[in-house]
Amino acid sequence: MAEVANHLVPRDGLTNSLIKFTRLEAPQKGSGATIFFTMYDEEHIEIGEMSFFVPAKAKKGEKGTVDDLIARAHQEMADVLRQWLHTIDVMRQAYESGSA
């Protein structure tokens, strides 16, 4: 994974908002599970929800447990957040250079 540019490293105390794993919905067939994350604002009021379907098939080194499914969903969420961070940083650079 690429190193995080110094200007993208978060500052302590920047926000009191959070994203939490909130639930798992699994069909009875055992094909996987939909993992839900809820986003909260500074006052911890719910502002949105995001979910990821995670296949039941265990990856190398996994035991195929529920914890493994939840861990993979957290990785999916982290990947989405990295993509969003990259996108907004590209847009910031465009505005700074006047080419937006």
Coordinates of C-alpha atoms in Angstrom, one line a residue:
M1 CA 0.0 0.0 0.0
A2 CA 1.2 3.5 -0.8
E3 CA 2.3 5.7 2.1
V4 CA 0.0 8.4 3.3
A5 CA 1.1 11.8 2.2
N6 CA 2.0 14.0 5.1
H7 CA -0.9 16.5 4.4
L8 CA -3.4 13.6 4.6
V9 CA -2.4 12.3 8.1
P10 CA -5.3 13.1 10.5
R11 CA -4.9 15.6 13.3
D12 CA -5.9 14.6 16.8
G13 CA -9.1 16.1 18.0
L14 CA -10.3 17.0 14.6
T15 CA -13.8 15.4 14.9
N16 CA -15.9 13.5 17.3
S17 CA -17.9 11.8 14.5
L18 CA -17.6 8.1 14.0
I19 CA -18.4 5.1 11.9
K20 CA -19.4 1.9 13.7
F21 CA -20.2 -1.7 12.7
T22 CA -23.9 -2.0 13.6
R23 CA -25.3 -5.2 12.3
L24 CA -24.9 -8.3 10.1
E25 CA -27.7 -9.8 8.0
A26 CA -27.0 -13.3 6.7
P27 CA -29.4 -15.3 4.4
Q28 CA -30.0 -18.9 5.5
K29 CA -28.2 -20.3 2.5
G30 CA -24.8 -19.3 4.0
S31 CA -23.6 -17.6 0.8
G32 CA -22.2 -14.7 2.9
A33 CA -23.5 -11.7 4.8
T34 CA -24.4 -8.1 4.4
I35 CA -22.4 -6.1 7.0
F36 CA -23.8 -2.6 7.9
F37 CA -21.9 0.4 9.2
T38 CA -23.6 3.5 10.6
M39 CA -22.1 7.0 10.4
Y40 CA -22.7 9.5 13.2
D41 CA -22.0 13.2 13.3
E42 CA -20.3 15.2 16.1
E43 CA -23.3 14.9 18.4
H44 CA -23.5 11.1 17.6
I45 CA -26.7 11.5 15.7
E46 CA -27.0 9.0 12.9
I47 CA -26.4 10.6 9.5
G48 CA -26.1 7.6 7.2
E49 CA -25.6 3.9 6.7
M50 CA -23.4 1.9 4.3
S51 CA -23.3 -1.8 3.8
F52 CA -21.2 -4.4 2.0
F53 CA -22.0 -7.9 1.0
V54 CA -19.2 -10.2 2.0
P55 CA -19.1 -13.7 0.5
A56 CA -18.9 -16.6 3.0
K57 CA -15.9 -18.2 1.2
A58 CA -12.9 -17.8 3.5
K59 CA -9.7 -16.2 2.2
K60 CA -6.3 -17.7 2.8
G61 CA -5.5 -17.6 6.5
E62 CA -9.1 -17.2 7.6
K63 CA -11.1 -19.7 9.5
G64 CA -14.4 -18.8 7.9
T65 CA -15.8 -17.3 11.1
V66 CA -18.3 -14.5 11.5
D67 CA -15.3 -12.4 12.8
D68 CA -13.6 -13.0 9.5
L69 CA -16.7 -11.7 7.6
I70 CA -16.8 -8.6 9.8
A71 CA -13.1 -8.0 9.4
R72 CA -13.4 -8.2 5.6
A73 CA -16.3 -5.8 5.7
H74 CA -14.1 -3.4 7.7
Q75 CA -11.4 -3.7 5.0
E76 CA -14.0 -2.9 2.4
M77 CA -15.0 0.2 4.3
A78 CA -11.4 1.3 4.7
D79 CA -10.9 0.8 0.9
V80 CA -13.9 3.0 0.2
L81 CA -12.7 5.7 2.6
R82 CA -9.2 5.7 1.0
Q83 CA -10.8 6.1 -2.4
W84 CA -13.0 9.0 -1.2
L85 CA -9.9 10.6 0.5
H86 CA -7.9 10.3 -2.8
T87 CA -10.8 11.8 -4.8
I88 CA -11.3 14.8 -2.5
D89 CA -7.5 15.4 -2.4
V90 CA -7.3 15.4 -6.2
M91 CA -10.2 17.9 -6.2
R92 CA -8.5 20.1 -3.6
Q93 CA -5.4 20.2 -5.7
A94 CA -7.4 21.2 -8.7
Y95 CA -9.0 24.1 -6.9
E96 CA -5.7 25.2 -5.5
S97 CA -4.2 25.3 -9.0
G98 CA -7.4 27.0 -10.4
S99 CA -8.1 24.1 -12.8
A100 CA -11.2 22.7 -11.2

